[in-house]
mmCIF file of C-alpha atoms in Angstrom:
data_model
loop_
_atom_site.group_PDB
_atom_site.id
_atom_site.type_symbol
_atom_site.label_atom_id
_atom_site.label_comp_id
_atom_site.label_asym_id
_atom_site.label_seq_id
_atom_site.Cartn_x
_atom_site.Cartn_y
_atom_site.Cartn_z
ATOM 1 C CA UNK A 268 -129.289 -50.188 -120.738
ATOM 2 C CA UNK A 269 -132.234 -48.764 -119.079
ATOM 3 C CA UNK A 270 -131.163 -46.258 -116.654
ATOM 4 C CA UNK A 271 -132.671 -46.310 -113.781
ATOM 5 C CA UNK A 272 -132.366 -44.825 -110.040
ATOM 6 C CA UNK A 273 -130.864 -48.078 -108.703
ATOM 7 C CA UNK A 274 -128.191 -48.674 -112.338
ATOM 8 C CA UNK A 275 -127.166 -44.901 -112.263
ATOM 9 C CA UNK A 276 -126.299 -45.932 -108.713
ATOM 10 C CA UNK A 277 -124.440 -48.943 -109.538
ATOM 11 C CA UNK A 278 -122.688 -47.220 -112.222
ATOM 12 C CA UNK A 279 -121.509 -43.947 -110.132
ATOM 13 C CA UNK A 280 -120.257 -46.291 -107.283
ATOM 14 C CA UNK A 281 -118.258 -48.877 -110.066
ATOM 15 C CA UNK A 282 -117.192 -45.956 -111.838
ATOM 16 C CA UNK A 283 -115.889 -43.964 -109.040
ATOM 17 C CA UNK A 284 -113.931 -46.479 -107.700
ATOM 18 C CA UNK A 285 -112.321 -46.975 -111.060
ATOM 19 C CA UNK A 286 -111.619 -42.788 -111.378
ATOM 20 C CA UNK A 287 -110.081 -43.338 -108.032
ATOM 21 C CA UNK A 288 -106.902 -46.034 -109.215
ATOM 22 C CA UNK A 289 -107.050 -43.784 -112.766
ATOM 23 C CA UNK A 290 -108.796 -40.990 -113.973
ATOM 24 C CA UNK A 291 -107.625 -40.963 -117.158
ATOM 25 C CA UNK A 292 -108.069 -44.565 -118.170
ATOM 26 C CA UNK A 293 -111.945 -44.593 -117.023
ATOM 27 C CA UNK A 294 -112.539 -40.860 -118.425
ATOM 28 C CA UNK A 295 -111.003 -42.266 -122.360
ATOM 29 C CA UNK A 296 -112.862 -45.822 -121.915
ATOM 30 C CA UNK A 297 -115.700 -44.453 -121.099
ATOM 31 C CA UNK A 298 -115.780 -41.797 -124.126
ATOM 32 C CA UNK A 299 -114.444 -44.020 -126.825
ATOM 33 C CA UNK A 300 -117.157 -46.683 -125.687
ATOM 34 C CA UNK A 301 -120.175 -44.554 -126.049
ATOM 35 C CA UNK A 302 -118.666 -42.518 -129.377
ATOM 36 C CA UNK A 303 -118.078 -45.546 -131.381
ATOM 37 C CA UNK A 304 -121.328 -46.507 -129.968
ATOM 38 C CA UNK A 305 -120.882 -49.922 -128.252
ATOM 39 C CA UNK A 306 -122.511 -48.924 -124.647
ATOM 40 C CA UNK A 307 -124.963 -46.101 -123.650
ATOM 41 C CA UNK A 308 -124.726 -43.879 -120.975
ATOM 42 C CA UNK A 309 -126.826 -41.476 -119.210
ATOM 43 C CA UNK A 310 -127.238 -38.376 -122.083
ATOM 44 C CA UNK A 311 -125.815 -35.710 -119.145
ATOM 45 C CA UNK A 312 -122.357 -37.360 -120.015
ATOM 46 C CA UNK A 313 -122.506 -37.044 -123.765
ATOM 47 C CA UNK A 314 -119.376 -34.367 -123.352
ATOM 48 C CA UNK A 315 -117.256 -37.654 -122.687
ATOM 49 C CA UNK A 316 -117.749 -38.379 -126.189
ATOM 50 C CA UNK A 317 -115.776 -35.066 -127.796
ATOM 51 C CA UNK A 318 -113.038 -36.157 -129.709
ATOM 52 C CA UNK A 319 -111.312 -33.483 -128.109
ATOM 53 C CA UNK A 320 -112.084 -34.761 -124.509
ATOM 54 C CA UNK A 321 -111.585 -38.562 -125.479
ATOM 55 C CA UNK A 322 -108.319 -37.367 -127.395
ATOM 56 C CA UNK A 323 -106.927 -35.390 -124.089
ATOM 57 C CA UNK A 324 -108.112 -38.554 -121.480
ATOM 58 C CA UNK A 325 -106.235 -40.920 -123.703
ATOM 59 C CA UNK A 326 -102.953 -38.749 -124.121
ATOM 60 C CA UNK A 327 -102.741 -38.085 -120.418
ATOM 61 C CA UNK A 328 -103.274 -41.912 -119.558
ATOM 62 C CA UNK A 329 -100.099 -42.496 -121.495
ATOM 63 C CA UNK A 330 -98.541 -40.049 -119.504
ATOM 64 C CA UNK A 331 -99.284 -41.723 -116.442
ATOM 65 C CA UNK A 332 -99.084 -45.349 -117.917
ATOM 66 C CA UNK A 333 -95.553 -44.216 -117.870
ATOM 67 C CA UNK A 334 -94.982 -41.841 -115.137
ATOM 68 C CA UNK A 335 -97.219 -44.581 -112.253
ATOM 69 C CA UNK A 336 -94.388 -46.889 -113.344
ATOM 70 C CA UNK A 337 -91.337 -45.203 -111.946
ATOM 71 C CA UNK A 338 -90.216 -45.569 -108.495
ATOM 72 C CA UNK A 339 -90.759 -42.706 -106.477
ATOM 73 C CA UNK A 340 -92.100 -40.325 -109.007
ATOM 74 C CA UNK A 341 -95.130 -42.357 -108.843
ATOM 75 C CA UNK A 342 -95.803 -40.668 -105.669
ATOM 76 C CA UNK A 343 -95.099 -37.159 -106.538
ATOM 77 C CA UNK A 344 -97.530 -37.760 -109.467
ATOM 78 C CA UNK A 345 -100.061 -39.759 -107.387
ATOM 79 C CA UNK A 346 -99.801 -36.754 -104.827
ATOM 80 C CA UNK A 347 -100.652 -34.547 -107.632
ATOM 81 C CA UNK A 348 -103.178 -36.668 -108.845
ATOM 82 C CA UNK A 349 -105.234 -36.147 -105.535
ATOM 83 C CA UNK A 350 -106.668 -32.857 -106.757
ATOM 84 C CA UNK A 351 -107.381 -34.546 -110.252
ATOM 85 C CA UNK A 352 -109.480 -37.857 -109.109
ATOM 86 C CA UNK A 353 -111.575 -36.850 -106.534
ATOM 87 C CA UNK A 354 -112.799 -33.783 -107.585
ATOM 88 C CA UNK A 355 -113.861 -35.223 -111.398
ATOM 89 C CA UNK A 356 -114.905 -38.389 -109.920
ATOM 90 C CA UNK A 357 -117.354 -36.219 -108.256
ATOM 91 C CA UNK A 358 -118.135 -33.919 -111.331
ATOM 92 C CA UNK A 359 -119.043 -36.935 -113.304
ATOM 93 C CA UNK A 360 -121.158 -38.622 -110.819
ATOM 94 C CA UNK A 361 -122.888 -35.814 -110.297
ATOM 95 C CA UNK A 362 -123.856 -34.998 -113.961
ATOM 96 C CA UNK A 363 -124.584 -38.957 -114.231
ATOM 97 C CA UNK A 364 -127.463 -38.346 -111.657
ATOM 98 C CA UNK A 365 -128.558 -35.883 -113.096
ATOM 99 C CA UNK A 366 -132.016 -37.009 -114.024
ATOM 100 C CA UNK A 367 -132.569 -37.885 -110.691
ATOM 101 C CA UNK A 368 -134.002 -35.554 -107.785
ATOM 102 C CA UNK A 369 -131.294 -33.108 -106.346
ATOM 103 C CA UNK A 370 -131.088 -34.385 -102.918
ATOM 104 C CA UNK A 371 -130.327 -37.728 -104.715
ATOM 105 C CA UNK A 372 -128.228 -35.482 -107.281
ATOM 106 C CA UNK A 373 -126.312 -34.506 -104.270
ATOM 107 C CA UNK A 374 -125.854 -37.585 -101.927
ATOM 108 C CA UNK A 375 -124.708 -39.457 -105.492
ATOM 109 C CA UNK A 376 -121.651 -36.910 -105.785
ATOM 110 C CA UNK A 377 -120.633 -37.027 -101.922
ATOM 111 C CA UNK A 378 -120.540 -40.837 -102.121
ATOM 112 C CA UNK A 379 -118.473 -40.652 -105.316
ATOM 113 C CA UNK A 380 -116.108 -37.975 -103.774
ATOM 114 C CA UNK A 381 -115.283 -40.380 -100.594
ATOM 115 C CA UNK A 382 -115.346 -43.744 -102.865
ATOM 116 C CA UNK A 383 -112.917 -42.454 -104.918
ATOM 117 C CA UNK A 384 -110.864 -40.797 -102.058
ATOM 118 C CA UNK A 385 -110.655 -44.612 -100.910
ATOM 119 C CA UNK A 386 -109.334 -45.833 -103.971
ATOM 120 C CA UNK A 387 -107.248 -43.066 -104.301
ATOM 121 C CA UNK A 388 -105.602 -42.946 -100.819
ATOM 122 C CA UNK A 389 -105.103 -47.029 -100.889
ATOM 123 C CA UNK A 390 -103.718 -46.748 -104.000
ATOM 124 C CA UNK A 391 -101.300 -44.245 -103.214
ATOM 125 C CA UNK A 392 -100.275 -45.811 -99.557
ATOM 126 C CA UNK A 393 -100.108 -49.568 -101.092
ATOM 127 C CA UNK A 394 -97.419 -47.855 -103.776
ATOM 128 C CA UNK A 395 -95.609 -45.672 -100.893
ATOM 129 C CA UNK A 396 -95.035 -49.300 -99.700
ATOM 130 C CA UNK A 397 -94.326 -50.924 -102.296
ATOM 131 C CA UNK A 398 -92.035 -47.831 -103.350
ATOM 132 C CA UNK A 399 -89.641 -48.775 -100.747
ATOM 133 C CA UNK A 400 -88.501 -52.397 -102.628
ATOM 134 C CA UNK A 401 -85.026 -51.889 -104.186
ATOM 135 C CA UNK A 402 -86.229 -53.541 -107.900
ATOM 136 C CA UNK A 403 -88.783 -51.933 -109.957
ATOM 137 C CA UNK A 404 -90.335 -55.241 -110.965
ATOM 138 C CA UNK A 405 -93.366 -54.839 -108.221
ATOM 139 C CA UNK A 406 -93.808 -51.033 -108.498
ATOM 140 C CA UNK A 407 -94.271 -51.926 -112.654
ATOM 141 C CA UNK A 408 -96.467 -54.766 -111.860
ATOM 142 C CA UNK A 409 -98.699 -53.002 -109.141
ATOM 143 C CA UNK A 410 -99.508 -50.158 -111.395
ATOM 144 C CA UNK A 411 -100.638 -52.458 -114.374
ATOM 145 C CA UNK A 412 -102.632 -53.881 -111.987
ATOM 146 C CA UNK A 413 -104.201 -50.538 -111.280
ATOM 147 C CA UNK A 414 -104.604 -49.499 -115.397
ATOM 148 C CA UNK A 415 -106.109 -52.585 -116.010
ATOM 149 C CA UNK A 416 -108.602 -52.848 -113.087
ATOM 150 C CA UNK A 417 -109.771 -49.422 -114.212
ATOM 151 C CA UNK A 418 -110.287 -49.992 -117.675
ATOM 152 C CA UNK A 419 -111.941 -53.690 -117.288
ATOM 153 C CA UNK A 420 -114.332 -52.504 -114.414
ATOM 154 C CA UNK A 421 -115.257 -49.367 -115.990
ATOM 155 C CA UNK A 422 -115.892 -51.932 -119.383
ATOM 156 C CA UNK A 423 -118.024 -53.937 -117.222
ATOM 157 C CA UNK A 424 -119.965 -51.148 -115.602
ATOM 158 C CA UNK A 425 -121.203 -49.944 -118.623
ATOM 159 C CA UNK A 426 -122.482 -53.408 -119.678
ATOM 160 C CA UNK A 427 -123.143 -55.118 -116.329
ATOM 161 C CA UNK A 428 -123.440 -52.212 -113.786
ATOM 162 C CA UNK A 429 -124.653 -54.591 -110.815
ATOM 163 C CA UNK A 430 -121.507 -56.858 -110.886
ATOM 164 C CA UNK A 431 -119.090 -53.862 -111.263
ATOM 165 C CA UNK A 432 -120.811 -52.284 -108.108
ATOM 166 C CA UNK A 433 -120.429 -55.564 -106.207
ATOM 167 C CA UNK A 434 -116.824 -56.117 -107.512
ATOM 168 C CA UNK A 435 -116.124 -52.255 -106.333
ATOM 169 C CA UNK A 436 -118.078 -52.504 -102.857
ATOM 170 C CA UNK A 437 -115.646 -55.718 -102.064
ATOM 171 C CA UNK A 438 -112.222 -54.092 -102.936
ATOM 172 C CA UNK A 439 -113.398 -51.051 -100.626
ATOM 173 C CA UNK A 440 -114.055 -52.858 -98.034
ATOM 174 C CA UNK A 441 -110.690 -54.734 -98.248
ATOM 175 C CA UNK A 442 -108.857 -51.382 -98.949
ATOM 176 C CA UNK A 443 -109.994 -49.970 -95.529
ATOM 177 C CA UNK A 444 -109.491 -53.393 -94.030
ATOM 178 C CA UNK A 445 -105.842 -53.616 -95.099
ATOM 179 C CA UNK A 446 -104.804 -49.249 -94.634
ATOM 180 C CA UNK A 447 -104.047 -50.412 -91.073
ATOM 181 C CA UNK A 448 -101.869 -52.983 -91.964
ATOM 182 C CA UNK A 449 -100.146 -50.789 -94.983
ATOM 183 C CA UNK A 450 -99.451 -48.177 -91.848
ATOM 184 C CA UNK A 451 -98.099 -50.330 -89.369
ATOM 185 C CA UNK A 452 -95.551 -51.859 -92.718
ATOM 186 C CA UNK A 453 -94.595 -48.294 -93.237
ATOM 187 C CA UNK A 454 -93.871 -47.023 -89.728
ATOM 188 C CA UNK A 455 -91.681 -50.404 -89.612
ATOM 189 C CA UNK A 456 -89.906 -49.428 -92.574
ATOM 190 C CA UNK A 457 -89.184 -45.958 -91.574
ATOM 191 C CA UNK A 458 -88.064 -47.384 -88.058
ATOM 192 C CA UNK A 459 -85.582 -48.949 -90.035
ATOM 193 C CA UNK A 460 -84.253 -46.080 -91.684
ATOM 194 C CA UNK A 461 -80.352 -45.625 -91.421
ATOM 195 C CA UNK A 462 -79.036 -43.901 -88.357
ATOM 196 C CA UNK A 463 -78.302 -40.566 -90.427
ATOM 197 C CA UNK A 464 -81.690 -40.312 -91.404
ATOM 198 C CA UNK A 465 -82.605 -40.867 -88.535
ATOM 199 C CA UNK A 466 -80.491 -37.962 -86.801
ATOM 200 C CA UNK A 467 -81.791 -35.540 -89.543
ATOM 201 C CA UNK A 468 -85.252 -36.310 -88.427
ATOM 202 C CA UNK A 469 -84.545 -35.953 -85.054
ATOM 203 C CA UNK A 470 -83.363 -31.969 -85.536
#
C-alpha cells in the first residue's frame, strides 16, 4: 500500500471509527497483521507490532469480549472505556499522520478524537437501550456485532482503505441520525419506571 495524504486519511477515519466500538480488537488486529507481515502500515506505528503491545491488546479484548456481554456491567465498563477509546484513537491517528505536515498532523487527530467519540457514544447509548430488555440474548448479540465490525473493518482498512472509509462515513452518519431516536426510546423507558423509582427520583 502506498501511503499517501488521501489513504492515511482513509485509514485514520476507518480506523477510528473501529477504535471507537473497540479499542482493543482494532489495536491487536492491527499489530498481529503488520508483525506476521500480511499488511503494511505507515512505519510511525511500528510500536503496534511489539509482542508485548499485541500480547496486552489481545488479553484485554478478551476481557471485554466478556465483560461487553453482560447486562449492565457493559455500561460501567463502556463508561470506563470513554477515557480509553478516544484518547488512543487520537494517539494513533496522530502518529499515523505523521509524515504529513503538522497542521494536517493536527486536524487528522481532532477528526479521529470526535469520529471515535461518535462511535463510542452510539455505541454506548444503543447498549443503555438495549440494556433495559429482560433476556440477555440481544445485549450478547449487539456486542458481537460490535467485536466483529471492528475487527473486519479494521481488516479491510488495511487492505482496501477507500471502502472502509466509505463503509465508516455511512454508519456515522446513521449513528447521529438515529441518537435522537435512541433518546426519545430511553426517556420513554424511564417514564415507565415503577412508581417507587419514581418517588426516589422525585426527592
Amino acid at each position: 500500500m502506498t501511503f499517501t495524504p488521501p489513504t492515511i486519511a482513509a485509514l485514520i477515519v476507518a480506523i477510528s471509527f473501529a477504535a471507537g466500538l473497540n479499542l482493543y480488537a482494532t489495536v491487536a488486529t492491527l499489530g498481529i497483521l503488520a508483525h506476521f507481515h500480511w499488511v503494511m502500515l505507515p512505519p510511525s506505528l511500528n510500536a503496534l507490532t511489539n509482542p508485548w503491545v499485541m500480547g496486552a491488546a489481545t488479553l484485554l479484548f478478551v476481557i471485554e469480549f466478556f465483560a461487553d456481554k453482560i447486562p449492565a456491567f457493559d455500561l460501567i465498563w463502556n463508561a470506563a472505556q470513554t477515557f480509553v477509546r478516544v484518547p488512543v484513537a487520537t494517539l494513533i491517528a496522530y502518529k499515523a499522520a505523521s509524515q504529513l505536515s503538522p497542521e494536517l498532523q493536527l486536524l487528522a487527530a481532532a477528526a479521529a478524537a470526535i469520529i471515535s467519540a461518535i462511535a463510542h457514544t452510539s455505541k454506548t447509548a444503543a447498549r443503555t437501550l438495549v440494556t433495559t430488555s429482560p433476556e440477555p440474548a440481544s445485549n450478547i448479540a449487539l456486542s458481537t456485532t460490535e467485536d466483529v465490525a471492528a475487527i473486519g473493518l479494521t481488516w479491510i482498512a488495511t487492505h482496501h482503505p477507500y471502502t472502509a472509509a466509505t463503509i465508516a462515513g455511512v454508519f456515522l452518519v446513521l449513528m447521529i441520525l438515529s441518537i435522537r431516536w435512541i433518546v426519545r426510546q430511553l426517556k420513554r423507558i424511564w417514564s415507565r419506571r415503577p412508581d417507587w423509582l419514581r418517588s426516589e427520583s422525585i426527592v
